[in-house]
Amino acid sequence: DTYLKLEDVTRKFNKPCIMDVKIGQKSYDPYASAEKIQQQVSKYPLMEEIGFLVLGMRVYHVSSDSYETQNQHYGRSLTKETVKDGISRFFHSGYCLRKDVVAASIQKVEKILEWFEGQTQLNFYASSLLFVYEGSCQATTVQLSDVTLPEKRRVPKGLLPGGDVLEYNNNINVINSTENGKIEASVSKGLSKFYALHKKACSKRHHSQLSLKVENSEQDNVWKTSTCITQEHLNGNVLPQLEKVFYHVPAETKESANVEVRMIDFAHVFPSNTKDEGYIYGLKNLITVLQNILDN
């Protein structure tokens, strides 16, 4: 018996932010009629040049406790010059740009690109990547030396118990005031720097994935890093080749942000004996745009 297995990717999120991005230079398959080809090209003539199309997004804004929704017309209005700003809108909480989410998204898209670079069995048309991340600012506590930091993504300047000043500016900043009001310690770990170090380390490990795990140890209150190898597992899809796309990450692995990037929409997948250059082009261009958002 054959079954279609469905999963609610948003199930573990409190305020899921969602974006659907169609990948590839062509959104029509090799057997499409001339009428169908013209119809698809006319929808977004820049598809071949840009390599992807934003089909829609839903972003939670912490500042207003509401969602912003954009449909496919928003994505089709984006040009080569405006696509970076258009996509960065998905990563903005209303207070700040979620660079931690951008960095985690890049890592996951790179995993998918790695699979496509190594397979010559299938070509994908009109298939998408689904991006999901947690938009709420549920407070967690991170211990750093003897300082306790209630960590939120972006809130106005405020005070910690005891008069300590707390700031949020895309980085984790801990500022502890002294008796004379001067700054005693300032610790700032830029998320973009974390990603740069992560990427550098990954390049040295061709057969494993290196992830940075920041954990709170109640015994010694120190920041630790550890490596883990992501494993592939079969998920019951009809096409065995597709199963390799989805990576099983061990439960103990914790990334800098709660992010999912999944391949979806496989209605137009065809056998092939060459690399899917159109899809690879779209993935690389999307990674470049995300990296520009992270850097700038």
Short mmCIF file of C-alpha atoms in Angstrom, two decimals:
data_model
loop_
_atom_site.label_atom_id
_atom_site.label_comp_id
_atom_site.label_asym_id
_atom_site.label_seq_id
_atom_site.Cartn_x
_atom_site.Cartn_y
_atom_site.Cartn_z
CA ASP A 1 0.00 0.00 0.00
CA THR A 2 1.14 3.54 -0.72
CA TYR A 3 0.37 6.40 1.63
CA LEU A 4 0.85 10.13 1.53
CA LYS A 5 2.54 11.20 4.74
CA LEU A 6 1.78 14.73 5.91
CA GLU A 7 3.49 16.75 8.63
CA ASP A 8 2.54 20.00 10.32
CA VAL A 9 5.91 21.74 10.31
CA THR A 10 4.55 24.58 12.46
CA ARG A 11 3.37 22.31 15.29
CA LYS A 12 6.27 23.08 17.64
CA PHE A 13 6.11 26.85 17.18
CA ASN A 14 4.16 29.31 19.31
CA LYS A 15 4.10 32.19 16.80
CA PRO A 16 5.31 30.61 13.55
CA CYS A 17 6.68 32.90 10.86
CA ILE A 18 6.29 31.23 7.45
CA MET A 19 7.67 31.92 3.97
CA ASP A 20 7.19 29.89 0.77
CA VAL A 21 9.94 30.36 -1.86
CA LYS A 22 9.68 28.66 -5.27
CA ILE A 23 13.14 27.51 -6.38
CA GLY A 24 14.58 27.13 -9.89
CA GLN A 25 14.99 29.04 -13.12
CA LYS A 26 11.94 27.42 -14.71
CA SER A 27 8.53 26.88 -13.12
CA TYR A 28 7.32 24.72 -16.02
CA ASP A 29 8.32 21.10 -16.68
CA PRO A 30 9.86 19.67 -19.88
CA TYR A 31 6.47 18.39 -21.09
CA ALA A 32 4.61 21.69 -20.67
CA SER A 33 2.74 23.03 -23.66
CA ALA A 34 3.73 26.31 -25.32
CA GLU A 35 0.65 27.90 -23.76
CA LYS A 36 1.64 26.67 -20.30
CA ILE A 37 5.21 27.90 -20.74
CA GLN A 38 4.03 31.35 -21.77
CA GLN A 39 1.61 31.45 -18.85
CA GLN A 40 4.31 30.58 -16.32
CA VAL A 41 6.94 32.92 -17.76
CA SER A 42 4.51 35.83 -17.82
CA LYS A 43 3.78 35.40 -14.12
CA TYR A 44 7.38 36.26 -13.21
CA PRO A 45 9.71 37.00 -16.15
CA LEU A 46 12.66 37.43 -13.75
CA MET A 47 12.48 33.80 -12.61
CA GLU A 48 15.29 32.68 -14.91
CA GLU A 49 17.60 35.52 -13.83
CA ILE A 50 16.88 35.47 -10.08
CA GLY A 51 16.30 31.73 -9.72
CA PHE A 52 13.58 31.89 -7.09
CA LEU A 53 10.25 33.54 -6.31
CA VAL A 54 8.67 34.47 -2.99
CA LEU A 55 5.16 33.00 -3.13
CA GLY A 56 4.06 34.41 0.21
CA MET A 57 5.01 35.10 3.81
CA ARG A 58 3.44 35.49 7.22
CA VAL A 59 5.54 37.33 9.80
CA TYR A 60 4.78 37.85 13.48
CA HIS A 61 5.58 41.34 14.78
CA VAL A 62 6.42 41.40 18.46
CA SER A 63 5.91 45.17 18.63
CA SER A 64 2.23 45.00 17.67
CA ASP A 65 1.47 41.38 18.61
CA SER A 66 0.09 40.84 15.12
CA TYR A 67 0.94 39.16 11.83
CA GLU A 68 1.95 40.78 8.56
CA THR A 69 0.90 38.75 5.52
CA GLN A 70 2.17 39.08 1.95
CA ASN A 71 0.81 37.10 -1.00
CA GLN A 72 2.31 36.03 -4.33
CA HIS A 73 1.78 39.48 -5.85
CA TYR A 74 4.30 40.85 -3.35
CA GLY A 75 6.93 38.35 -4.50
CA ARG A 76 6.29 39.04 -8.17
CA SER A 77 6.84 42.75 -7.55
CA LEU A 78 10.41 42.12 -6.38
CA THR A 79 13.21 42.90 -8.82
CA LYS A 80 16.89 42.00 -8.82
CA GLU A 81 17.55 45.28 -7.00
CA THR A 82 14.77 44.94 -4.40
CA VAL A 83 14.70 41.19 -3.71
CA LYS A 84 17.15 41.45 -0.79
CA ASP A 85 15.02 44.03 1.03
CA GLY A 86 11.90 42.07 0.10
CA ILE A 87 13.15 38.87 1.72
CA SER A 88 14.68 40.66 4.72
CA ARG A 89 11.14 41.74 5.60
CA PHE A 90 10.44 38.12 6.51
CA PHE A 91 13.20 38.18 9.12
CA HIS A 92 12.13 41.41 10.85
CA SER A 93 10.34 41.11 14.18
CA GLY A 94 9.04 44.67 14.25
CA TYR A 95 11.87 45.56 16.63
CA CYS A 96 14.92 44.26 14.80
CA LEU A 97 16.28 42.02 12.08
CA ARG A 98 16.50 38.41 13.30
CA LYS A 99 20.07 37.74 12.18
CA ASP A 100 20.13 34.52 14.21
CA VAL A 101 17.29 33.19 12.04
CA VAL A 102 19.01 34.32 8.84
CA ALA A 103 22.22 32.52 9.84
CA ALA A 104 20.36 29.31 10.74
CA SER A 105 18.41 29.47 7.47
CA ILE A 106 21.63 29.73 5.47
CA GLN A 107 22.98 26.61 7.14
CA LYS A 108 19.86 24.62 6.29
CA VAL A 109 19.68 25.80 2.68
CA GLU A 110 23.35 24.86 2.28
CA LYS A 111 22.52 21.30 3.38
CA ILE A 112 19.90 21.07 0.62
CA LEU A 113 22.37 22.52 -1.89
CA GLU A 114 24.93 19.91 -0.86
CA TRP A 115 22.44 17.14 -1.70
CA PHE A 116 21.60 18.68 -5.09
CA GLU A 117 25.27 19.04 -5.97
CA GLY A 118 25.68 15.29 -5.50
CA GLN A 119 22.57 13.88 -7.20
CA THR A 120 21.92 13.31 -10.91
CA GLN A 121 18.66 11.36 -10.72
CA LEU A 122 15.92 13.99 -10.44
CA ASN A 123 15.04 17.45 -11.71
CA PHE A 124 12.58 19.63 -9.79
CA TYR A 125 10.18 22.15 -11.30
CA ALA A 126 7.85 24.53 -9.42
CA SER A 127 9.03 23.06 -6.12
CA SER A 128 9.46 25.26 -3.05
CA LEU A 129 11.35 25.72 0.18
CA LEU A 130 9.23 26.34 3.25
CA PHE A 131 10.89 28.54 5.89
CA VAL A 132 9.48 28.50 9.43
CA TYR A 133 10.86 30.13 12.57
CA GLU A 134 9.66 31.12 16.01
CA GLY A 135 8.48 34.72 16.09
CA SER A 136 7.57 35.10 19.75
CA CYS A 137 9.91 36.49 22.36
CA GLN A 138 9.47 33.90 25.07
CA ALA A 139 12.13 34.64 27.67
CA THR A 140 14.85 32.15 28.43
CA THR A 141 17.66 32.47 30.89
CA VAL A 142 21.32 32.23 29.97
CA GLN A 143 23.98 32.08 32.66
CA LEU A 144 27.25 33.83 31.84
CA SER A 145 29.74 33.83 34.73
CA ASP A 146 27.73 35.31 37.62
CA VAL A 147 25.40 37.38 35.43
CA THR A 148 21.87 36.22 34.61
CA LEU A 149 20.48 37.48 31.31
CA PRO A 150 16.78 37.16 30.46
CA GLU A 151 17.25 36.70 26.74
CA LYS A 152 14.75 38.22 24.35
CA ARG A 153 15.20 39.08 20.73
CA ARG A 154 14.58 42.80 20.77
CA VAL A 155 13.00 45.04 23.41
CA PRO A 156 13.54 48.65 24.41
CA LYS A 157 16.36 49.41 26.82
CA GLY A 158 15.49 48.43 30.36
CA LEU A 159 16.82 47.61 33.75
CA LEU A 160 17.68 44.31 35.35
CA PRO A 161 17.16 43.74 39.07
CA GLY A 162 19.77 45.71 41.01
CA GLY A 163 19.96 48.55 38.52
CA ASP A 164 21.93 46.67 35.82
CA VAL A 165 21.40 48.03 32.34
CA LEU A 166 20.19 45.62 29.66
CA GLU A 167 20.41 46.30 25.93
CA TYR A 168 19.38 44.34 22.87
CA ASN A 169 20.83 45.11 19.45
CA ASN A 170 20.97 41.91 17.34
CA ASN A 171 23.75 40.68 19.61
CA ILE A 172 23.76 39.31 23.14
CA ASN A 173 24.93 42.19 25.31
CA VAL A 174 25.46 41.99 29.06
CA ILE A 175 26.28 45.24 30.84
CA ASN A 176 26.78 45.27 34.58
CA SER A 177 26.94 48.66 36.34
CA THR A 178 29.46 49.31 39.13
CA GLU A 179 29.18 51.42 42.23
CA ASN A 180 30.19 54.62 40.41
CA GLY A 181 27.90 53.90 37.49
CA LYS A 182 30.68 52.94 35.07
CA ILE A 183 30.46 49.85 32.92
CA GLU A 184 32.16 46.90 34.59
CA ALA A 185 31.76 44.29 31.87
CA SER A 186 30.41 44.18 28.37
CA VAL A 187 30.12 40.89 26.57
CA SER A 188 28.99 40.89 22.96
CA LYS A 189 28.86 37.84 20.73
CA GLY A 190 27.74 38.78 17.24
CA LEU A 191 25.59 36.10 15.69
CA SER A 192 27.10 36.78 12.30
CA LYS A 193 30.53 36.04 13.79
CA PHE A 194 29.20 32.80 15.24
CA TYR A 195 28.01 31.85 11.77
CA ALA A 196 31.35 32.78 10.17
CA LEU A 197 33.21 30.56 12.62
CA HIS A 198 30.67 27.80 12.11
CA LYS A 199 31.03 27.95 8.33
CA LYS A 200 34.83 27.93 8.56
CA ALA A 201 34.74 24.87 10.78
CA CYS A 202 32.29 23.10 8.49
CA SER A 203 34.59 23.55 5.51
CA LYS A 204 37.18 21.44 7.29
CA ARG A 205 34.75 18.57 7.91
CA HIS A 206 33.48 17.28 4.58
CA HIS A 207 31.66 14.24 5.93
CA SER A 208 29.91 15.72 8.96
CA GLN A 209 27.92 18.75 9.94
CA LEU A 210 29.29 20.92 12.72
CA SER A 211 26.78 22.78 14.84
CA LEU A 212 27.36 25.26 17.62
CA LYS A 213 25.52 24.39 20.79
CA VAL A 214 25.23 27.02 23.49
CA GLU A 215 23.96 25.46 26.65
CA ASN A 216 23.43 26.49 30.23
CA SER A 217 25.21 24.25 32.74
CA GLU A 218 23.77 24.63 36.20
CA GLN A 219 26.96 23.30 37.74
CA ASP A 220 29.62 25.51 36.19
CA ASN A 221 27.64 28.15 34.29
CA VAL A 222 29.90 28.20 31.26
CA TRP A 223 29.31 28.34 27.52
CA LYS A 224 30.16 25.12 25.74
CA THR A 225 30.52 24.11 22.12
CA SER A 226 30.14 20.62 20.85
CA THR A 227 30.07 18.89 17.49
CA CYS A 228 27.47 16.50 16.28
CA ILE A 229 26.95 14.54 13.09
CA THR A 230 23.56 14.95 11.46
CA GLN A 231 22.14 11.66 10.27
CA GLU A 232 19.92 10.89 7.31
CA HIS A 233 16.84 8.76 7.74
CA LEU A 234 14.07 7.50 5.54
CA ASN A 235 10.73 9.24 5.97
CA GLY A 236 8.41 7.05 3.94
CA ASN A 237 8.11 9.14 0.79
CA VAL A 238 7.21 7.36 -2.43
CA LEU A 239 10.44 8.32 -4.18
CA PRO A 240 13.44 6.96 -2.24
CA GLN A 241 15.66 9.63 -3.77
CA LEU A 242 13.66 12.37 -2.07
CA GLU A 243 14.17 10.86 1.34
CA LYS A 244 17.79 11.92 1.44
CA VAL A 245 16.75 15.57 1.34
CA PHE A 246 15.29 15.52 4.82
CA TYR A 247 17.88 15.43 7.58
CA HIS A 248 17.23 14.01 11.01
CA VAL A 249 18.91 16.15 13.62
CA PRO A 250 19.43 14.49 17.03
CA ALA A 251 17.13 15.86 19.72
CA GLU A 252 20.03 17.00 21.87
CA THR A 253 21.28 19.33 19.15
CA LYS A 254 20.35 22.94 19.82
CA GLU A 255 20.93 25.62 17.22
CA SER A 256 21.15 29.36 17.69
CA ALA A 257 17.56 29.75 16.47
CA ASN A 258 14.48 27.56 16.17
CA VAL A 259 14.27 27.33 12.37
CA GLU A 260 12.95 24.82 9.84
CA VAL A 261 13.65 24.86 6.09
CA ARG A 262 11.83 22.07 4.23
CA MET A 263 11.49 21.08 0.59
CA ILE A 264 7.80 20.98 -0.39
CA ASP A 265 5.61 20.63 -3.51
CA PHE A 266 6.86 17.70 -5.60
CA ALA A 267 4.13 17.58 -8.26
CA HIS A 268 6.65 18.21 -11.05
CA VAL A 269 9.68 16.01 -10.39
CA PHE A 270 11.19 14.18 -13.37
CA PRO A 271 13.89 11.53 -13.82
CA SER A 272 17.21 12.86 -15.07
CA ASN A 273 20.82 11.84 -15.63
CA THR A 274 22.32 15.28 -14.99
CA LYS A 275 22.46 17.74 -12.13
CA ASP A 276 19.45 19.98 -11.64
CA GLU A 277 21.31 23.14 -12.65
CA GLY A 278 18.21 25.35 -12.55
CA TYR A 279 17.45 24.40 -8.95
CA ILE A 280 21.11 24.67 -7.95
CA TYR A 281 21.28 28.14 -9.51
CA GLY A 282 18.25 29.22 -7.47
CA LEU A 283 19.65 27.81 -4.22
CA LYS A 284 23.01 29.53 -4.70
CA ASN A 285 21.39 32.84 -5.53
CA LEU A 286 19.09 32.57 -2.52
CA ILE A 287 22.06 31.82 -0.24
CA THR A 288 23.85 34.88 -1.65
CA VAL A 289 20.84 37.08 -0.89
CA LEU A 290 20.54 35.67 2.65
CA GLN A 291 24.26 36.18 3.22
CA ASN A 292 23.97 39.80 2.07
CA ILE A 293 21.11 40.32 4.51
CA LEU A 294 23.23 38.84 7.29
CA ASP A 295 26.33 40.88 6.46
CA ASN A 296 24.59 44.20 5.93
#
